[in-house]
């Protein structure tokens, strides 16, 4: 099963992806996680991407596209399929993805929109905490990571001044992808403004899991 996750920052894409990956062994391709790892490693990519990420802007396509295409080549994407979380982020990226998958004779099964109102999102992102070691996503209530006991920290782009900017960037660049995938008959939608496990039950039902 090959899925693209759509939704505003903080809608719960990563949270639902973590559950699908744990239960169905899909490869989780999170461009945000890949870019944060590059920043942490202070690689050339990380140094180039950091300023955009801290400001809540999209990292240029020229830096992101190859990262994803290389990741799609890895063996784990060929076993049970993949979840793309945070890519594509604009129409250009969606077109590049379509073309790369067509070349490999691989089809997308769905684009799943996790739908949440922006008022809810601001609260969620302000209280999100992320594990420095394994990337687990939790909340301010998690003093240490429930998965690996690592240190939980607040992402730089989860500071209040950056959140609104990220929402604006989403509306302008990424929201049009809902129509893009709807026109291709691939759009599925779940109400993300409910408890995590209720959202997940709906996700599984949508995919017949
Ligand atoms: P990225 O890491 O992709 O950030 P994002 O899309 O803004 O998504 P988030 O990770 O913030 O949110 P999410 O929907 O995964 O929510 P989560 O599950 O964590 O990208 C970061 C940056 O990298 C971008 O700004 C950009 O600069 C760059 N970038 C990445 N991809 C790019 C690309 N393709 N092109 C260009 N630039 C790119 O949940 C949020 C919080 O809510 C958590 O605390 C969670 O515990 C909680 N929560 C989740 N679900 C629920 C629920 N149902 N009820 C209550 N709380 C919930």
mmCIF file of C-alpha atoms and ligand atoms in Angstrom:
data_model
loop_
_atom_site.group_PDB
_atom_site.id
_atom_site.type_symbol
_atom_site.label_atom_id
_atom_site.label_comp_id
_atom_site.label_asym_id
_atom_site.label_seq_id
_atom_site.Cartn_x
_atom_site.Cartn_y
_atom_site.Cartn_z
ATOM 1 C CA UNK A 1 0.000 0.000 0.000
ATOM 2 C CA UNK A 2 1.445 3.358 -1.067
ATOM 3 C CA UNK A 3 -0.013 6.445 0.605
ATOM 4 C CA UNK A 4 0.543 10.193 0.545
ATOM 5 C CA UNK A 5 -0.495 11.974 3.758
ATOM 6 C CA UNK A 6 -1.971 15.445 3.399
ATOM 7 C CA UNK A 7 -2.921 17.921 6.103
ATOM 8 C CA UNK A 8 -1.889 21.151 7.741
ATOM 9 C CA UNK A 9 1.116 21.291 10.060
ATOM 10 C CA UNK A 10 0.083 19.629 13.308
ATOM 11 C CA UNK A 11 -2.953 17.864 11.832
ATOM 12 C CA UNK A 12 -1.601 14.555 13.103
ATOM 13 C CA UNK A 13 0.005 13.127 9.956
ATOM 14 C CA UNK A 14 3.105 11.904 11.780
ATOM 15 C CA UNK A 15 1.044 10.480 14.636
ATOM 16 C CA UNK A 16 -1.135 8.408 12.299
ATOM 17 C CA UNK A 17 1.892 7.401 10.215
ATOM 18 C CA UNK A 18 3.671 6.062 13.321
ATOM 19 C CA UNK A 19 0.685 3.823 14.018
ATOM 20 C CA UNK A 20 0.389 2.521 10.447
ATOM 21 C CA UNK A 21 4.123 1.824 10.340
ATOM 22 C CA UNK A 22 4.037 -0.084 13.629
ATOM 23 C CA UNK A 23 1.041 -2.202 12.607
ATOM 24 C CA UNK A 24 1.633 -2.753 8.888
ATOM 25 C CA UNK A 25 5.428 -2.357 8.424
ATOM 26 C CA UNK A 26 5.081 0.373 5.792
ATOM 27 C CA UNK A 27 8.182 2.469 5.126
ATOM 28 C CA UNK A 28 7.730 5.916 6.712
ATOM 29 C CA UNK A 29 9.175 8.656 4.533
ATOM 30 C CA UNK A 30 8.883 11.902 6.481
ATOM 31 C CA UNK A 31 10.639 14.755 4.733
ATOM 32 C CA UNK A 32 10.513 16.769 7.964
ATOM 33 C CA UNK A 33 12.338 13.956 9.816
ATOM 34 C CA UNK A 34 14.876 13.538 6.984
ATOM 35 C CA UNK A 35 15.576 17.268 6.947
ATOM 36 C CA UNK A 36 15.836 17.496 10.757
ATOM 37 C CA UNK A 37 18.332 14.599 10.680
ATOM 38 C CA UNK A 38 20.368 16.517 8.077
ATOM 39 C CA UNK A 39 20.289 19.640 10.254
ATOM 40 C CA UNK A 40 21.407 17.640 13.294
ATOM 41 C CA UNK A 41 24.264 16.089 11.292
ATOM 42 C CA UNK A 42 25.196 19.565 9.976
ATOM 43 C CA UNK A 43 25.439 18.113 6.475
ATOM 44 C CA UNK A 44 25.512 20.409 3.455
ATOM 45 C CA UNK A 45 21.777 19.810 2.996
ATOM 46 C CA UNK A 46 21.094 20.470 6.680
ATOM 47 C CA UNK A 47 23.009 23.749 6.687
ATOM 48 C CA UNK A 48 21.138 24.884 3.554
ATOM 49 C CA UNK A 49 17.707 23.815 4.877
ATOM 50 C CA UNK A 50 17.877 25.086 8.471
ATOM 51 C CA UNK A 51 17.021 28.746 7.843
ATOM 52 C CA UNK A 52 13.940 27.871 5.797
ATOM 53 C CA UNK A 53 12.709 25.377 8.400
ATOM 54 C CA UNK A 54 13.228 27.687 11.370
ATOM 55 C CA UNK A 55 11.253 30.382 9.543
ATOM 56 C CA UNK A 56 8.425 27.959 8.698
ATOM 57 C CA UNK A 57 9.072 28.288 4.961
ATOM 58 C CA UNK A 58 9.290 25.441 2.458
ATOM 59 C CA UNK A 59 12.802 24.215 1.737
ATOM 60 C CA UNK A 60 13.486 24.676 -2.027
ATOM 61 C CA UNK A 61 12.323 21.808 -4.249
ATOM 62 C CA UNK A 62 15.879 21.400 -5.539
ATOM 63 C CA UNK A 63 16.980 20.275 -2.049
ATOM 64 C CA UNK A 64 13.990 18.099 -1.171
ATOM 65 C CA UNK A 65 13.078 16.212 -4.331
ATOM 66 C CA UNK A 66 16.280 14.167 -4.684
ATOM 67 C CA UNK A 67 16.162 13.316 -0.989
ATOM 68 C CA UNK A 68 12.747 11.704 -1.473
ATOM 69 C CA UNK A 69 13.543 10.013 -4.760
ATOM 70 C CA UNK A 70 16.667 8.419 -3.224
ATOM 71 C CA UNK A 71 14.684 7.300 -0.186
ATOM 72 C CA UNK A 72 12.064 5.662 -2.436
ATOM 73 C CA UNK A 73 14.840 3.499 -3.916
ATOM 74 C CA UNK A 74 15.537 1.802 -0.579
ATOM 75 C CA UNK A 75 14.464 -1.804 -0.114
ATOM 76 C CA UNK A 76 11.964 -1.197 2.692
ATOM 77 C CA UNK A 77 9.750 0.801 0.288
ATOM 78 C CA UNK A 78 9.361 -2.292 -1.878
ATOM 79 C CA UNK A 79 8.172 -4.687 0.857
ATOM 80 C CA UNK A 80 4.792 -3.532 2.117
ATOM 81 C CA UNK A 81 4.719 -0.092 0.524
ATOM 82 C CA UNK A 82 5.347 3.412 1.861
ATOM 83 C CA UNK A 83 3.783 6.400 3.557
ATOM 84 C CA UNK A 84 4.925 9.789 2.295
ATOM 85 C CA UNK A 85 4.508 12.228 5.200
ATOM 86 C CA UNK A 86 5.234 15.852 4.297
ATOM 87 C CA UNK A 87 5.821 15.253 0.586
ATOM 88 C CA UNK A 88 4.561 16.448 -1.841
ATOM 89 C CA UNK A 89 4.153 19.963 -0.447
ATOM 90 C CA UNK A 90 3.278 21.776 -3.686
ATOM 91 C CA UNK A 91 2.034 20.958 -7.178
ATOM 92 C CA UNK A 92 5.535 20.810 -8.645
ATOM 93 C CA UNK A 93 6.574 18.159 -6.098
ATOM 94 C CA UNK A 94 3.362 16.198 -6.812
ATOM 95 C CA UNK A 95 4.132 16.186 -10.537
ATOM 96 C CA UNK A 96 7.719 15.034 -9.945
ATOM 97 C CA UNK A 97 6.425 12.249 -7.699
ATOM 98 C CA UNK A 98 3.846 11.128 -10.288
ATOM 99 C CA UNK A 99 6.505 10.966 -12.938
ATOM 100 C CA UNK A 100 9.033 9.098 -10.738
ATOM 101 C CA UNK A 101 6.432 6.522 -9.668
ATOM 102 C CA UNK A 102 5.246 6.046 -13.269
ATOM 103 C CA UNK A 103 8.871 5.349 -14.302
ATOM 104 C CA UNK A 104 9.050 2.640 -11.627
ATOM 105 C CA UNK A 105 5.609 1.282 -12.513
ATOM 106 C CA UNK A 106 4.444 1.944 -8.972
ATOM 107 C CA UNK A 107 0.972 3.322 -8.235
ATOM 108 C CA UNK A 108 -0.260 5.472 -5.362
ATOM 109 C CA UNK A 109 -3.236 3.884 -3.608
ATOM 110 C CA UNK A 110 -4.490 7.038 -1.918
ATOM 111 C CA UNK A 111 -3.829 10.544 -0.685
ATOM 112 C CA UNK A 112 -5.193 10.698 2.846
ATOM 113 C CA UNK A 113 -6.183 14.134 4.154
ATOM 114 C CA UNK A 114 -6.089 14.461 7.948
ATOM 115 C CA UNK A 115 -8.523 17.340 8.324
ATOM 116 C CA UNK A 116 -8.243 19.668 11.347
ATOM 117 C CA UNK A 117 -9.260 23.322 11.842
ATOM 118 C CA UNK A 118 -6.441 25.835 12.267
ATOM 119 C CA UNK A 119 -7.521 26.944 15.791
ATOM 120 C CA UNK A 120 -6.968 23.372 17.021
ATOM 121 C CA UNK A 121 -3.619 23.217 15.262
ATOM 122 C CA UNK A 122 -2.100 26.224 17.004
ATOM 123 C CA UNK A 123 -2.778 24.615 20.412
ATOM 124 C CA UNK A 124 -1.453 21.241 19.318
ATOM 125 C CA UNK A 125 1.793 22.549 17.914
ATOM 126 C CA UNK A 126 2.446 24.765 20.924
ATOM 127 C CA UNK A 127 2.325 21.731 23.195
ATOM 128 C CA UNK A 128 4.047 19.225 20.891
ATOM 129 C CA UNK A 129 7.307 17.694 22.105
ATOM 130 C CA UNK A 130 9.554 15.481 19.971
ATOM 131 C CA UNK A 131 12.114 12.860 21.051
ATOM 132 C CA UNK A 132 15.692 13.896 20.328
ATOM 133 C CA UNK A 133 16.762 10.263 19.959
ATOM 134 C CA UNK A 134 14.045 8.440 17.973
ATOM 135 C CA UNK A 135 11.821 11.267 16.671
ATOM 136 C CA UNK A 136 8.719 10.050 18.537
ATOM 137 C CA UNK A 137 5.970 12.699 18.573
ATOM 138 C CA UNK A 138 4.313 13.402 21.909
ATOM 139 C CA UNK A 139 3.060 16.313 23.969
ATOM 140 C CA UNK A 140 4.269 18.505 26.825
ATOM 141 C CA UNK A 141 2.844 15.848 29.175
ATOM 142 C CA UNK A 142 5.629 13.437 28.081
ATOM 143 C CA UNK A 143 8.617 14.258 30.282
ATOM 144 C CA UNK A 144 10.686 11.543 28.596
ATOM 145 C CA UNK A 145 10.049 9.572 25.411
ATOM 146 C CA UNK A 146 7.541 6.750 26.072
ATOM 147 C CA UNK A 147 9.216 4.713 23.308
ATOM 148 C CA UNK A 148 12.958 5.003 24.093
ATOM 149 C CA UNK A 149 13.207 7.181 27.268
ATOM 150 C CA UNK A 150 15.072 9.833 25.249
ATOM 151 C CA UNK A 151 14.929 13.572 25.924
ATOM 152 C CA UNK A 152 11.810 15.373 24.646
ATOM 153 C CA UNK A 153 12.305 18.869 23.161
ATOM 154 C CA UNK A 154 10.271 21.581 21.442
ATOM 155 C CA UNK A 155 10.986 21.979 17.721
ATOM 156 C CA UNK A 156 12.209 25.464 16.754
ATOM 157 C CA UNK A 157 9.362 25.747 14.259
ATOM 158 C CA UNK A 158 6.781 24.994 16.976
ATOM 159 C CA UNK A 159 7.378 28.389 18.577
ATOM 160 C CA UNK A 160 4.232 30.601 18.369
ATOM 161 C CA UNK A 161 5.780 33.161 16.001
ATOM 162 C CA UNK A 162 6.527 30.477 13.396
ATOM 163 C CA UNK A 163 3.300 28.470 13.602
ATOM 164 C CA UNK A 164 1.114 31.056 11.840
ATOM 165 C CA UNK A 165 3.683 31.363 9.084
ATOM 166 C CA UNK A 166 3.621 27.593 8.542
ATOM 167 C CA UNK A 167 -0.188 27.660 8.335
ATOM 168 C CA UNK A 168 -0.030 30.425 5.712
ATOM 169 C CA UNK A 169 2.544 28.484 3.703
ATOM 170 C CA UNK A 170 0.290 25.411 3.906
ATOM 171 C CA UNK A 171 -2.773 27.288 2.617
ATOM 172 C CA UNK A 172 -0.873 28.839 -0.245
ATOM 173 C CA UNK A 173 1.258 25.917 -1.418
ATOM 174 C CA UNK A 174 -0.020 22.611 -0.084
ATOM 175 C CA UNK A 175 -3.818 22.916 0.292
ATOM 176 C CA UNK A 176 -4.252 22.909 -3.535
ATOM 177 C CA UNK A 177 -3.013 19.298 -3.513
ATOM 178 C CA UNK A 178 -6.362 18.245 -2.043
ATOM 179 C CA UNK A 179 -7.996 19.115 -5.372
ATOM 180 C CA UNK A 180 -5.014 17.700 -7.279
ATOM 181 C CA UNK A 181 -5.515 14.231 -5.789
ATOM 182 C CA UNK A 182 -9.320 14.471 -5.762
ATOM 183 C CA UNK A 183 -9.234 15.039 -9.520
ATOM 184 C CA UNK A 184 -7.221 11.812 -9.848
ATOM 185 C CA UNK A 185 -9.732 9.828 -7.756
ATOM 186 C CA UNK A 186 -7.173 9.224 -5.000
ATOM 187 C CA UNK A 187 -8.411 11.472 -2.171
ATOM 188 C CA UNK A 188 -9.565 9.990 1.132
ATOM 189 C CA UNK A 189 -10.428 12.193 4.089
ATOM 190 C CA UNK A 190 -10.532 11.643 7.829
ATOM 191 C CA UNK A 191 -11.730 14.017 10.581
ATOM 192 C CA UNK A 192 -8.530 14.543 12.595
ATOM 193 C CA UNK A 193 -10.149 16.541 15.398
ATOM 194 C CA UNK A 194 -10.899 13.534 17.578
ATOM 195 C CA UNK A 195 -8.845 11.334 19.899
ATOM 196 C CA UNK A 196 -5.852 9.747 18.180
ATOM 197 C CA UNK A 197 -7.204 6.188 18.402
ATOM 198 C CA UNK A 198 -10.601 7.200 16.985
ATOM 199 C CA UNK A 199 -8.886 8.867 14.033
ATOM 200 C CA UNK A 200 -6.785 5.752 13.542
ATOM 201 C CA UNK A 201 -9.863 3.482 13.595
ATOM 202 C CA UNK A 202 -11.324 5.579 10.767
ATOM 203 C CA UNK A 203 -8.047 5.467 8.842
ATOM 204 C CA UNK A 204 -7.977 1.676 9.037
ATOM 205 C CA UNK A 205 -11.638 1.473 7.979
ATOM 206 C CA UNK A 206 -10.957 3.714 4.974
ATOM 207 C CA UNK A 207 -8.217 1.320 3.830
ATOM 208 C CA UNK A 208 -10.108 -1.856 4.724
ATOM 209 C CA UNK A 209 -7.450 -2.780 7.324
HETATM 210 P P1 LIG B 1 7.240 18.641 8.799
HETATM 211 O O1 LIG B 1 8.042 17.988 9.839
HETATM 212 O O2 LIG B 1 6.684 17.829 7.673
HETATM 213 O O3 LIG B 1 6.118 19.475 9.515
HETATM 214 P P2 LIG B 1 4.557 19.672 9.195
HETATM 215 O O4 LIG B 1 3.979 19.235 7.912
HETATM 216 O O5 LIG B 1 4.414 21.087 9.501
HETATM 217 O O6 LIG B 1 3.914 18.633 10.040
HETATM 218 P P3 LIG B 1 4.110 18.406 11.510
HETATM 219 O O7 LIG B 1 5.193 17.405 11.744
HETATM 220 O O8 LIG B 1 4.282 19.733 12.205
HETATM 221 O O9 LIG B 1 2.666 17.901 11.942
HETATM 222 P P4 LIG B 1 1.917 16.510 11.813
HETATM 223 O O10 LIG B 1 0.709 16.668 10.935
HETATM 224 O O11 LIG B 1 2.855 15.399 11.483
HETATM 225 O O12 LIG B 1 1.369 16.398 13.300
HETATM 226 P P5 LIG B 1 1.868 15.466 14.500
HETATM 227 O O13 LIG B 1 1.457 14.058 14.249
HETATM 228 O O14 LIG B 1 3.292 15.738 14.817
HETATM 229 O O15 LIG B 1 8.083 19.818 8.103
HETATM 230 C C1 LIG B 1 8.867 20.722 8.860
HETATM 231 C C2 LIG B 1 9.544 21.682 7.905
HETATM 232 O O16 LIG B 1 10.425 20.964 7.013
HETATM 233 C C3 LIG B 1 8.627 22.475 6.974
HETATM 234 O O17 LIG B 1 8.101 23.631 7.597
HETATM 235 C C4 LIG B 1 9.577 22.806 5.818
HETATM 236 O O18 LIG B 1 10.449 23.849 6.153
HETATM 237 C C5 LIG B 1 10.395 21.518 5.707
HETATM 238 N N1 LIG B 1 9.819 20.554 4.757
HETATM 239 C C6 LIG B 1 9.340 19.310 5.069
HETATM 240 N N2 LIG B 1 8.913 18.685 3.969
HETATM 241 C C7 LIG B 1 9.113 19.549 2.931
HETATM 242 C C8 LIG B 1 8.855 19.478 1.535
HETATM 243 N N3 LIG B 1 8.282 18.389 0.982
HETATM 244 N N4 LIG B 1 9.177 20.553 0.784
HETATM 245 C C9 LIG B 1 9.739 21.646 1.326
HETATM 246 N N5 LIG B 1 10.001 21.781 2.650
HETATM 247 C C10 LIG B 1 9.703 20.730 3.443
HETATM 248 O O19 LIG B 1 0.922 16.043 15.681
HETATM 249 C C11 LIG B 1 1.096 17.347 16.198
HETATM 250 C C12 LIG B 1 0.793 17.349 17.719
HETATM 251 O O20 LIG B 1 -0.582 17.043 17.912
HETATM 252 C C13 LIG B 1 1.586 16.294 18.521
HETATM 253 O O21 LIG B 1 1.912 16.802 19.774
HETATM 254 C C14 LIG B 1 0.595 15.108 18.646
HETATM 255 O O22 LIG B 1 0.854 14.342 19.798
HETATM 256 C C15 LIG B 1 -0.733 15.843 18.693
HETATM 257 N N6 LIG B 1 -1.836 15.097 18.077
HETATM 258 C C16 LIG B 1 -1.795 14.357 16.927
HETATM 259 N N7 LIG B 1 -3.011 13.842 16.657
HETATM 260 C C17 LIG B 1 -3.836 14.275 17.649
HETATM 261 C C18 LIG B 1 -5.248 14.076 17.920
HETATM 262 N N8 LIG B 1 -6.039 13.333 17.111
HETATM 263 N N9 LIG B 1 -5.773 14.670 19.024
HETATM 264 C C19 LIG B 1 -4.991 15.438 19.852
HETATM 265 N N10 LIG B 1 -3.646 15.642 19.654
HETATM 266 C C20 LIG B 1 -3.090 15.073 18.549
#
